[in-house]
PDB file of N, CA and C in Angstrom:
ATOM      1  N   MET A  21      -8.063  20.735  11.255  1.00 82.00           N
ATOM      2  CA  MET A  21      -6.784  20.393  11.289  1.00 82.00           C
ATOM      3  C   MET A  21      -6.151  21.228  10.031  1.00 82.00           C
ATOM      4  N   GLN A  22      -4.788  21.861  10.190  1.00 89.00           N
ATOM      5  CA  GLN A  22      -4.161  22.543   9.299  1.00 89.00           C
ATOM      6  C   GLN A  22      -3.628  21.741   8.234  1.00 89.00           C
ATOM      7  N   PRO A  23      -3.318  22.016   7.096  1.00 89.00           N
ATOM      8  CA  PRO A  23      -2.698  21.005   5.987  1.00 89.00           C
ATOM      9  C   PRO A  23      -1.455  20.619   6.466  1.00 89.00           C
ATOM     10  N   ALA A  24      -0.531  21.356   7.001  1.00 93.00           N
ATOM     11  CA  ALA A  24       0.723  20.819   7.523  1.00 93.00           C
ATOM     12  C   ALA A  24       0.549  19.454   8.575  1.00 93.00           C
ATOM     13  N   GLN A  25      -0.440  19.469   9.191  1.00 95.00           N
ATOM     14  CA  GLN A  25      -0.839  18.370  10.118  1.00 95.00           C
ATOM     15  C   GLN A  25      -1.097  17.195   9.254  1.00 95.00           C
ATOM     16  N   TYR A  26      -2.075  17.251   8.256  1.00 94.00           N
ATOM     17  CA  TYR A  26      -2.340  16.309   7.236  1.00 94.00           C
ATOM     18  C   TYR A  26      -0.913  15.792   6.657  1.00 94.00           C
ATOM     19  N   LEU A  27      -0.176  16.684   6.011  1.00 95.00           N
ATOM     20  CA  LEU A  27       1.089  16.241   5.583  1.00 95.00           C
ATOM     21  C   LEU A  27       1.872  15.346   6.510  1.00 95.00           C
ATOM     22  N   ALA A  28       1.943  15.890   7.676  1.00 96.00           N
ATOM     23  CA  ALA A  28       2.797  15.158   8.744  1.00 96.00           C
ATOM     24  C   ALA A  28       2.229  13.826   9.288  1.00 96.00           C
ATOM     25  N   LEU A  29       0.986  13.657   9.039  1.00 96.00           N
ATOM     26  CA  LEU A  29       0.263  12.280   9.421  1.00 96.00           C
ATOM     27  C   LEU A  29       0.601  11.370   8.061  1.00 96.00           C
ATOM     28  N   ALA A  30       0.357  11.930   6.935  1.00 96.00           N
ATOM     29  CA  ALA A  30       0.785  11.148   5.672  1.00 96.00           C
ATOM     30  C   ALA A  30       2.176  10.778   5.719  1.00 96.00           C
ATOM     31  N   ALA A  31       3.109  11.665   6.008  1.00 97.00           N
ATOM     32  CA  ALA A  31       4.478  11.284   6.225  1.00 97.00           C
ATOM     33  C   ALA A  31       4.604  10.133   7.354  1.00 97.00           C
ATOM     34  N   MET A  32       4.168  10.135   8.276  1.00 97.00           N
ATOM     35  CA  MET A  32       4.314   9.108   9.302  1.00 97.00           C
ATOM     36  C   MET A  32       3.542   7.927   8.817  1.00 97.00           C
ATOM     37  N   LEU A  33       2.473   7.857   8.198  1.00 96.00           N
ATOM     38  CA  LEU A  33       1.927   6.715   7.640  1.00 96.00           C
ATOM     39  C   LEU A  33       2.932   6.094   6.555  1.00 96.00           C
ATOM     40  N   PHE A  34       3.304   6.910   5.742  1.00 97.00           N
ATOM     41  CA  PHE A  34       4.376   6.363   4.617  1.00 97.00           C
ATOM     42  C   PHE A  34       5.624   5.651   5.196  1.00 97.00           C
ATOM     43  N   THR A  35       6.097   6.338   6.367  1.00 97.00           N
ATOM     44  CA  THR A  35       7.209   5.924   6.933  1.00 97.00           C
ATOM     45  C   THR A  35       7.071   4.549   7.652  1.00 97.00           C
ATOM     46  N   THR A  36       5.897   4.374   7.981  1.00 96.00           N
ATOM     47  CA  THR A  36       5.328   3.169   8.877  1.00 96.00           C
ATOM     48  C   THR A  36       5.187   2.089   7.758  1.00 96.00           C
ATOM     49  N   GLY A  37       4.771   2.504   6.531  1.00 96.00           N
ATOM     50  CA  GLY A  37       4.610   1.412   5.611  1.00 96.00           C
ATOM     51  C   GLY A  37       6.014   1.144   4.944  1.00 96.00           C
ATOM     52  N   VAL A  38       6.959   2.095   4.882  1.00 96.00           N
ATOM     53  CA  VAL A  38       8.304   1.618   4.516  1.00 96.00           C
ATOM     54  C   VAL A  38       8.964   0.838   5.299  1.00 96.00           C
ATOM     55  N   VAL A  39       8.830   1.095   6.767  1.00 96.00           N
ATOM     56  CA  VAL A  39       9.367   0.341   7.693  1.00 96.00           C
ATOM     57  C   VAL A  39       8.866  -1.200   7.613  1.00 96.00           C
ATOM     58  N   GLY A  40       7.644  -1.251   7.520  1.00 94.00           N
ATOM     59  CA  GLY A  40       7.041  -2.570   7.248  1.00 94.00           C
ATOM     60  C   GLY A  40       7.267  -3.216   6.212  1.00 94.00           C
ATOM     61  N   VAL A  41       7.543  -2.767   5.123  1.00 94.00           N
ATOM     62  CA  VAL A  41       7.980  -3.454   3.581  1.00 94.00           C
ATOM     63  C   VAL A  41       9.325  -3.901   4.074  1.00 94.00           C
ATOM     64  N   LEU A  42      10.209  -2.945   4.665  1.00 94.00           N
ATOM     65  CA  LEU A  42      11.682  -3.343   4.680  1.00 94.00           C
ATOM     66  C   LEU A  42      11.874  -4.446   5.700  1.00 94.00           C
ATOM     67  N   THR A  43      11.303  -4.357   6.909  1.00 94.00           N
ATOM     68  CA  THR A  43      11.591  -5.152   8.136  1.00 94.00           C
ATOM     69  C   THR A  43      10.875  -6.604   8.099  1.00 94.00           C
ATOM     70  N   ARG A  44       9.552  -6.628   7.515  1.00 91.00           N
ATOM     71  CA  ARG A  44       8.807  -7.844   7.828  1.00 91.00           C
ATOM     72  C   ARG A  44       9.042  -8.825   6.703  1.00 91.00           C
ATOM     73  N   ARG A  45       8.952  -9.988   7.085  1.00 87.00           N
ATOM     74  CA  ARG A  45       9.046 -11.220   6.030  1.00 87.00           C
ATOM     75  C   ARG A  45       7.744 -11.748   5.813  1.00 87.00           C
ATOM     76  N   ASN A  46       6.592 -11.558   6.396  1.00 89.00           N
ATOM     77  CA  ASN A  46       5.318 -12.106   6.090  1.00 89.00           C
ATOM     78  C   ASN A  46       4.580 -11.461   5.013  1.00 89.00           C
ATOM     79  N   SER A  47       4.266 -12.004   3.974  1.00 88.00           N
ATOM     80  CA  SER A  47       3.832 -11.418   2.771  1.00 88.00           C
ATOM     81  C   SER A  47       2.736 -10.551   3.080  1.00 88.00           C
ATOM     82  N   ILE A  48       1.575 -11.109   3.876  1.00 90.00           N
ATOM     83  CA  ILE A  48       0.442 -10.296   4.186  1.00 90.00           C
ATOM     84  C   ILE A  48       0.714  -8.956   4.831  1.00 90.00           C
ATOM     85  N   ILE A  49       1.667  -8.935   5.828  1.00 93.00           N
ATOM     86  CA  ILE A  49       2.122  -7.855   6.345  1.00 93.00           C
ATOM     87  C   ILE A  49       2.824  -6.722   5.392  1.00 93.00           C
ATOM     88  N   ILE A  50       3.662  -7.367   4.539  1.00 92.00           N
ATOM     89  CA  ILE A  50       4.086  -6.331   3.477  1.00 92.00           C
ATOM     90  C   ILE A  50       2.933  -5.833   2.654  1.00 92.00           C
ATOM     91  N   PHE A  51       2.135  -6.619   2.347  1.00 90.00           N
ATOM     92  CA  PHE A  51       1.045  -6.184   1.495  1.00 90.00           C
ATOM     93  C   PHE A  51       0.207  -5.164   2.014  1.00 90.00           C
ATOM     94  N   MET A  52       0.051  -5.260   3.616  1.00 93.00           N
ATOM     95  CA  MET A  52      -0.640  -4.169   4.042  1.00 93.00           C
ATOM     96  C   MET A  52       0.109  -2.939   4.154  1.00 93.00           C
ATOM     97  N   SER A  53       1.448  -3.194   4.439  1.00 95.00           N
ATOM     98  CA  SER A  53       2.385  -1.880   4.361  1.00 95.00           C
ATOM     99  C   SER A  53       2.435  -1.156   2.985  1.00 95.00           C
ATOM    100  N   ILE A  54       2.209  -1.996   2.024  1.00 93.00           N
ATOM    101  CA  ILE A  54       2.044  -1.167   0.846  1.00 93.00           C
ATOM    102  C   ILE A  54       0.858  -0.399   0.668  1.00 93.00           C
ATOM    103  N   GLU A  55      -0.401  -1.122   1.103  1.00 93.00           N
ATOM    104  CA  GLU A  55      -1.741  -0.264   1.198  1.00 93.00           C
ATOM    105  C   GLU A  55      -1.557   0.930   2.133  1.00 93.00           C
ATOM    106  N   LEU A  56      -0.771   0.657   3.069  1.00 95.00           N
ATOM    107  CA  LEU A  56      -0.666   1.972   4.001  1.00 95.00           C
ATOM    108  C   LEU A  56       0.018   3.094   3.243  1.00 95.00           C
ATOM    109  N   MET A  57       1.063   2.626   2.538  1.00 95.00           N
ATOM    110  CA  MET A  57       1.829   3.697   1.928  1.00 95.00           C
ATOM    111  C   MET A  57       0.903   4.540   0.778  1.00 95.00           C
ATOM    112  N   LEU A  58       0.180   3.665  -0.041  1.00 94.00           N
ATOM    113  CA  LEU A  58      -0.834   4.148  -1.007  1.00 94.00           C
ATOM    114  C   LEU A  58      -1.857   5.111  -0.469  1.00 94.00           C
ATOM    115  N   ASN A  59      -2.176   4.655   0.842  1.00 94.00           N
ATOM    116  CA  ASN A  59      -3.240   5.602   1.357  1.00 94.00           C
ATOM    117  C   ASN A  59      -2.726   6.847   1.843  1.00 94.00           C
ATOM    118  N   ALA A  60      -1.294   6.945   2.302  1.00 96.00           N
ATOM    119  CA  ALA A  60      -0.623   8.057   2.736  1.00 96.00           C
ATOM    120  C   ALA A  60      -0.316   8.933   1.688  1.00 96.00           C
ATOM    121  N   VAL A  61      -0.125   8.376   0.335  1.00 95.00           N
ATOM    122  CA  VAL A  61      -0.144   9.128  -0.942  1.00 95.00           C
ATOM    123  C   VAL A  61      -1.360   9.660  -1.249  1.00 95.00           C
ATOM    124  N   ASN A  62      -2.376   9.073  -1.151  1.00 94.00           N
ATOM    125  CA  ASN A  62      -3.613   9.530  -1.144  1.00 94.00           C
ATOM    126  C   ASN A  62      -4.022  10.735  -0.355  1.00 94.00           C
ATOM    127  N   LEU A  63      -3.677  10.652   0.993  1.00 95.00           N
ATOM    128  CA  LEU A  63      -3.912  11.599   1.894  1.00 95.00           C
ATOM    129  C   LEU A  63      -3.248  13.168   1.534  1.00 95.00           C
ATOM    130  N   THR A  64      -1.984  12.780   0.828  1.00 95.00           N
ATOM    131  CA  THR A  64      -1.184  13.927   0.381  1.00 95.00           C
ATOM    132  C   THR A  64      -1.671  14.525  -0.726  1.00 95.00           C
ATOM    133  N   LEU A  65      -2.165  13.643  -1.692  1.00 94.00           N
ATOM    134  CA  LEU A  65      -2.846  14.327  -2.869  1.00 94.00           C
ATOM    135  C   LEU A  65      -3.946  15.139  -2.558  1.00 94.00           C
ATOM    136  N   VAL A  66      -4.804  14.656  -1.737  1.00 94.00           N
ATOM    137  CA  VAL A  66      -6.117  15.288  -1.338  1.00 94.00           C
ATOM    138  C   VAL A  66      -5.666  16.660  -0.645  1.00 94.00           C
ATOM    139  N   THR A  67      -4.653  16.596   0.289  1.00 94.00           N
ATOM    140  CA  THR A  67      -4.422  17.622   1.174  1.00 94.00           C
ATOM    141  C   THR A  67      -3.854  18.826   0.176  1.00 94.00           C
ATOM    142  N   PHE A  68      -3.005  18.315  -0.838  1.00 93.00           N
ATOM    143  CA  PHE A  68      -2.454  19.439  -1.813  1.00 93.00           C
ATOM    144  C   PHE A  68      -3.487  19.904  -2.618  1.00 93.00           C
ATOM    145  N   ALA A  69      -4.582  19.241  -2.980  1.00 93.00           N
ATOM    146  CA  ALA A  69      -5.769  19.659  -3.797  1.00 93.00           C
ATOM    147  C   ALA A  69      -6.599  20.605  -3.113  1.00 93.00           C
ATOM    148  N   ARG A  70      -6.731  20.385  -1.810  1.00 92.00           N
ATOM    149  CA  ARG A  70      -7.547  21.157  -1.009  1.00 92.00           C
ATOM    150  C   ARG A  70      -6.751  22.535  -0.726  1.00 92.00           C
ATOM    151  N   MET A  71      -5.266  22.511  -0.712  1.00 92.00           N
ATOM    152  CA  MET A  71      -4.716  23.754  -0.573  1.00 92.00           C
ATOM    153  C   MET A  71      -4.783  24.557  -1.899  1.00 92.00           C
ATOM    154  N   ASN A  72      -4.675  24.061  -2.934  1.00 91.00           N
ATOM    155  CA  ASN A  72      -4.923  24.727  -4.199  1.00 91.00           C
ATOM    156  C   ASN A  72      -6.116  24.889  -4.562  1.00 91.00           C
ATOM    157  N   GLY A  73      -7.123  24.311  -4.011  1.00 90.00           N
ATOM    158  CA  GLY A  73      -8.418  24.925  -4.437  1.00 90.00           C
ATOM    159  C   GLY A  73      -9.059  24.018  -5.651  1.00 90.00           C
ATOM    160  N   ASN A  74      -8.349  22.866  -6.048  1.00 89.00           N
ATOM    161  CA  ASN A  74      -8.876  22.280  -7.288  1.00 89.00           C
ATOM    162  C   ASN A  74      -8.974  20.737  -7.108  1.00 89.00           C
ATOM    163  N   LEU A  75      -9.854  20.116  -8.073  1.00 90.00           N
ATOM    164  CA  LEU A  75      -9.997  18.813  -7.885  1.00 90.00           C
ATOM    165  C   LEU A  75      -8.983  17.753  -8.556  1.00 90.00           C
ATOM    166  N   ASP A  76      -7.839  18.219  -9.111  1.00 90.00           N
ATOM    167  CA  ASP A  76      -6.825  17.376  -9.522  1.00 90.00           C
ATOM    168  C   ASP A  76      -6.444  16.230  -8.755  1.00 90.00           C
ATOM    169  N   GLY A  77      -6.134  16.596  -7.468  1.00 90.00           N
ATOM    170  CA  GLY A  77      -5.486  15.864  -6.447  1.00 90.00           C
ATOM    171  C   GLY A  77      -6.570  14.706  -6.033  1.00 90.00           C
ATOM    172  N   GLN A  78      -7.634  15.101  -5.918  1.00 91.00           N
ATOM    173  CA  GLN A  78      -8.654  14.106  -5.546  1.00 91.00           C
ATOM    174  C   GLN A  78      -8.930  13.031  -6.530  1.00 91.00           C
ATOM    175  N   VAL A  79      -8.937  13.636  -7.947  1.00 93.00           N
ATOM    176  CA  VAL A  79      -9.271  12.829  -9.077  1.00 93.00           C
ATOM    177  C   VAL A  79      -8.108  11.634  -9.303  1.00 93.00           C
ATOM    178  N   LEU A  80      -6.903  12.202  -9.004  1.00 92.00           N
ATOM    179  CA  LEU A  80      -5.733  11.354  -9.013  1.00 92.00           C
ATOM    180  C   LEU A  80      -5.707  10.479  -7.994  1.00 92.00           C
ATOM    181  N   ALA A  81      -6.277  10.632  -6.585  1.00 93.00           N
ATOM    182  CA  ALA A  81      -6.249   9.914  -5.428  1.00 93.00           C
ATOM    183  C   ALA A  81      -7.377   8.840  -5.894  1.00 93.00           C
ATOM    184  N   PHE A  82      -8.525   9.117  -6.457  1.00 93.00           N
ATOM    185  CA  PHE A  82      -9.588   8.103  -6.868  1.00 93.00           C
ATOM    186  C   PHE A  82      -8.901   7.162  -7.737  1.00 93.00           C
ATOM    187  N   PHE A  83      -7.886   7.415  -8.811  1.00 93.00           N
ATOM    188  CA  PHE A  83      -7.234   6.481  -9.622  1.00 93.00           C
ATOM    189  C   PHE A  83      -6.321   5.671  -8.818  1.00 93.00           C
ATOM    190  N   VAL A  84      -5.850   6.256  -7.823  1.00 92.00           N
ATOM    191  CA  VAL A  84      -4.775   5.447  -6.809  1.00 92.00           C
ATOM    192  C   VAL A  84      -5.558   4.520  -6.096  1.00 92.00           C
ATOM    193  N   MET A  85      -6.773   4.684  -5.730  1.00 93.00           N
ATOM    194  CA  MET A  85      -7.668   3.583  -5.242  1.00 93.00           C
ATOM    195  C   MET A  85      -8.116   2.637  -5.841  1.00 93.00           C
ATOM    196  N   ILE A  86      -8.410   3.148  -7.471  1.00 94.00           N
ATOM    197  CA  ILE A  86      -8.776   1.764  -8.186  1.00 94.00           C
ATOM    198  C   ILE A  86      -7.559   0.916  -8.356  1.00 94.00           C
ATOM    199  N   VAL A  87      -6.413   1.507  -8.712  1.00 92.00           N
ATOM    200  CA  VAL A  87      -5.174   0.630  -8.654  1.00 92.00           C
ATOM    201  C   VAL A  87      -5.003  -0.165  -7.581  1.00 92.00           C
ATOM    202  N   ALA A  88      -5.208   0.379  -6.347  1.00 91.00           N
ATOM    203  CA  ALA A  88      -5.000  -0.336  -5.104  1.00 91.00           C
ATOM    204  C   ALA A  88      -5.963  -1.418  -5.005  1.00 91.00           C
ATOM    205  N   ALA A  89      -7.183  -1.294  -5.394  1.00 92.00           N
ATOM    206  CA  ALA A  89      -8.134  -2.340  -5.525  1.00 92.00           C
ATOM    207  C   ALA A  89      -7.812  -3.464  -6.155  1.00 92.00           C
ATOM    208  N   ALA A  90      -7.308  -3.211  -7.448  1.00 93.00           N
ATOM    209  CA  ALA A  90      -7.037  -4.053  -8.431  1.00 93.00           C
ATOM    210  C   ALA A  90      -5.573  -4.685  -7.901  1.00 93.00           C
ATOM    211  N   GLU A  91      -4.756  -4.314  -7.297  1.00 90.00           N
ATOM    212  CA  GLU A  91      -3.621  -4.707  -6.614  1.00 90.00           C
ATOM    213  C   GLU A  91      -3.954  -5.607  -5.429  1.00 90.00           C
ATOM    214  N   VAL A  92      -4.896  -5.305  -4.666  1.00 90.00           N
ATOM    215  CA  VAL A  92      -5.478  -6.181  -3.763  1.00 90.00           C
ATOM    216  C   VAL A  92      -6.044  -7.650  -4.286  1.00 90.00           C
ATOM    217  N   VAL A  93      -6.582  -7.548  -5.430  1.00 93.00           N
ATOM    218  CA  VAL A  93      -7.344  -8.697  -6.078  1.00 93.00           C
ATOM    219  C   VAL A  93      -5.976  -9.634  -6.534  1.00 93.00           C
ATOM    220  N   VAL A  94      -5.165  -9.007  -7.221  1.00 93.00           N
ATOM    221  CA  VAL A  94      -4.079  -9.752  -7.815  1.00 93.00           C
ATOM    222  C   VAL A  94      -3.086 -10.152  -6.583  1.00 93.00           C
ATOM    223  N   GLY A  95      -2.690  -9.252  -5.883  1.00 90.00           N
ATOM    224  CA  GLY A  95      -1.953  -9.646  -4.556  1.00 90.00           C
ATOM    225  C   GLY A  95      -2.266 -10.737  -3.893  1.00 90.00           C
ATOM    226  N   LEU A  96      -3.591 -10.768  -3.398  1.00 91.00           N
ATOM    227  CA  LEU A  96      -4.038 -11.678  -2.514  1.00 91.00           C
ATOM    228  C   LEU A  96      -4.143 -13.052  -3.581  1.00 91.00           C
ATOM    229  N   ALA A  97      -4.498 -13.032  -4.530  1.00 91.00           N
ATOM    230  CA  ALA A  97      -4.515 -14.402  -5.276  1.00 91.00           C
ATOM    231  C   ALA A  97      -3.141 -14.901  -5.383  1.00 91.00           C
ATOM    232  N   ILE A  98      -2.026 -14.027  -5.641  1.00 87.00           N
ATOM    233  CA  ILE A  98      -0.800 -14.670  -5.460  1.00 87.00           C
ATOM    234  C   ILE A  98      -0.480 -15.253  -4.191  1.00 87.00           C
ATOM    235  N   ILE A  99      -0.736 -14.353  -3.217  1.00 87.00           N
ATOM    236  CA  ILE A  99      -0.424 -14.889  -1.735  1.00 87.00           C
ATOM    237  C   ILE A  99      -0.934 -16.020  -1.565  1.00 87.00           C
ATOM    238  N   MET A 100      -2.315 -16.244  -1.808  1.00 88.00           N
ATOM    239  CA  MET A 100      -3.042 -17.537  -1.612  1.00 88.00           C
ATOM    240  C   MET A 100      -2.538 -18.687  -2.443  1.00 88.00           C
ATOM    241  N   SER A 101      -2.009 -18.466  -3.637  1.00 86.00           N
ATOM    242  CA  SER A 101      -1.447 -19.343  -4.345  1.00 86.00           C
ATOM    243  C   SER A 101      -0.239 -20.026  -3.900  1.00 86.00           C
ATOM    244  N   VAL A 102       0.584 -19.048  -3.519  1.00 83.00           N
ATOM    245  CA  VAL A 102       1.923 -19.295  -2.691  1.00 83.00           C
ATOM    246  C   VAL A 102       1.572 -20.015  -1.450  1.00 83.00           C
ATOM    247  N   PHE A 103       0.714 -19.711  -0.736  1.00 85.00           N
ATOM    248  CA  PHE A 103       0.267 -20.348   0.577  1.00 85.00           C
ATOM    249  C   PHE A 103      -0.036 -21.737   0.369  1.00 85.00           C
ATOM    250  N   ARG A 104      -0.777 -21.891  -0.642  1.00 87.00           N
ATOM    251  CA  ARG A 104      -1.398 -23.338  -1.055  1.00 87.00           C
ATOM    252  C   ARG A 104      -0.208 -24.256  -1.246  1.00 87.00           C
ATOM    253  N   ARG A 105       0.724 -23.615  -2.043  1.00 83.00           N
ATOM    254  CA  ARG A 105       1.848 -24.649  -2.254  1.00 83.00           C
ATOM    255  C   ARG A 105       2.828 -24.894  -1.253  1.00 83.00           C
ATOM    256  N   LYS A 106       3.143 -23.821  -0.477  1.00 80.00           N
ATOM    257  CA  LYS A 106       4.359 -23.835   0.401  1.00 80.00           C
ATOM    258  C   LYS A 106       3.766 -23.851   1.840  1.00 80.00           C
ATOM    259  N   ALA A 107       2.568 -23.687   1.997  1.00 82.00           N
ATOM    260  CA  ALA A 107       1.954 -23.715   3.519  1.00 82.00           C
ATOM    261  C   ALA A 107       2.608 -22.553   4.339  1.00 82.00           C
ATOM    262  N   SER A 108       3.113 -21.730   3.779  1.00 81.00           N
ATOM    263  CA  SER A 108       3.675 -20.496   4.589  1.00 81.00           C
ATOM    264  C   SER A 108       3.436 -19.251   3.742  1.00 81.00           C
ATOM    265  N   ALA A 109       3.295 -18.116   4.322  1.00 79.00           N
ATOM    266  CA  ALA A 109       3.213 -16.836   3.961  1.00 79.00           C
ATOM    267  C   ALA A 109       4.590 -15.854   3.947  1.00 79.00           C
ATOM    268  N   SER A 110       5.633 -16.571   4.253  1.00 81.00           N
ATOM    269  CA  SER A 110       6.866 -16.036   4.324  1.00 81.00           C
ATOM    270  C   SER A 110       7.443 -15.696   2.730  1.00 81.00           C
ATOM    271  N   VAL A 111       8.010 -14.537   2.645  1.00 80.00           N
ATOM    272  CA  VAL A 111       8.581 -14.284   1.279  1.00 80.00           C
ATOM    273  C   VAL A 111       9.839 -14.868   1.096  1.00 80.00           C
ATOM    274  N   ASP A 112      10.434 -15.527   2.054  1.00 79.00           N
ATOM    275  CA  ASP A 112      11.615 -16.470   1.914  1.00 79.00           C
ATOM    276  C   ASP A 112      11.194 -17.842   1.062  1.00 79.00           C
ATOM    277  N   ASP A 113       9.974 -18.183   1.392  1.00 75.00           N
ATOM    278  CA  ASP A 113       9.681 -19.430   0.809  1.00 75.00           C
ATOM    279  C   ASP A 113       9.247 -19.094  -0.689  1.00 75.00           C
ATOM    280  N   ALA A 114       8.803 -18.016  -1.115  1.00 71.00           N
ATOM    281  CA  ALA A 114       8.372 -17.686  -2.475  1.00 71.00           C
ATOM    282  C   ALA A 114       9.374 -16.777  -3.174  1.00 71.00           C
ATOM    283  N   LYS A 115      10.788 -17.017  -2.946  1.00 68.00           N
ATOM    284  CA  LYS A 115      11.606 -16.220  -3.573  1.00 68.00           C
ATOM    285  C   LYS A 115      11.963 -16.726  -4.825  1.00 68.00           C
ATOM    286  N   THR A 116      11.933 -17.983  -5.158  1.00 66.00           N
ATOM    287  CA  THR A 116      12.224 -18.627  -6.589  1.00 66.00           C
ATOM    288  C   THR A 116      11.055 -18.580  -7.552  1.00 66.00           C
ATOM    289  N   LEU A 117       9.861 -18.601  -7.185  1.00 62.00           N
ATOM    290  CA  LEU A 117       8.646 -18.479  -7.875  1.00 62.00           C
ATOM    291  C   LEU A 117       8.711 -19.768  -8.855  1.00 62.00           C
ATOM    292  N   LYS A 118       9.350 -20.663  -8.397  1.00 62.00           N
ATOM    293  CA  LYS A 118       9.248 -21.981  -9.226  1.00 62.00           C
ATOM    294  C   LYS A 118       8.336 -22.911  -8.413  1.00 62.00           C
ATOM    295  N   TRP A 119       7.540 -23.737  -9.242  1.00 55.00           N
ATOM    296  CA  TRP A 119       6.760 -24.733  -8.523  1.00 55.00           C
ATOM    297  C   TRP A 119       7.321 -26.158  -8.738  1.00 55.00           C
TER     298      TRP A 119
END
C-alpha cells in the first residue's frame, strides 16, 4: 500500500469516529468512536514516521496507545458507575452528574 492509501484510511476511520461521537447517544458507542479516532491518529503518525524514515511518530503512537489504555480503564469505570445508578448507558441520563 502507498502512504496516501494509509492516510485515506486514517481519514475515513477518523470521520467515522467523529460521526459516531456526534450522532449516537449511547455512551459505549461514543467511547468506541473515540477509540476509533485515536487509532486513526496512530495510523497517521506511523504513516508519517514511515514516510520520513524515523521513529518519532511510532514512539508518539506508543504514548497515544498508553493514554488510550488509561482512558479505557477510567471511562469504562465511569460508564459502569452511571449504568448502575441510572440503569441506562445513555448520555442524556448522565448529563447532570449528580447522584
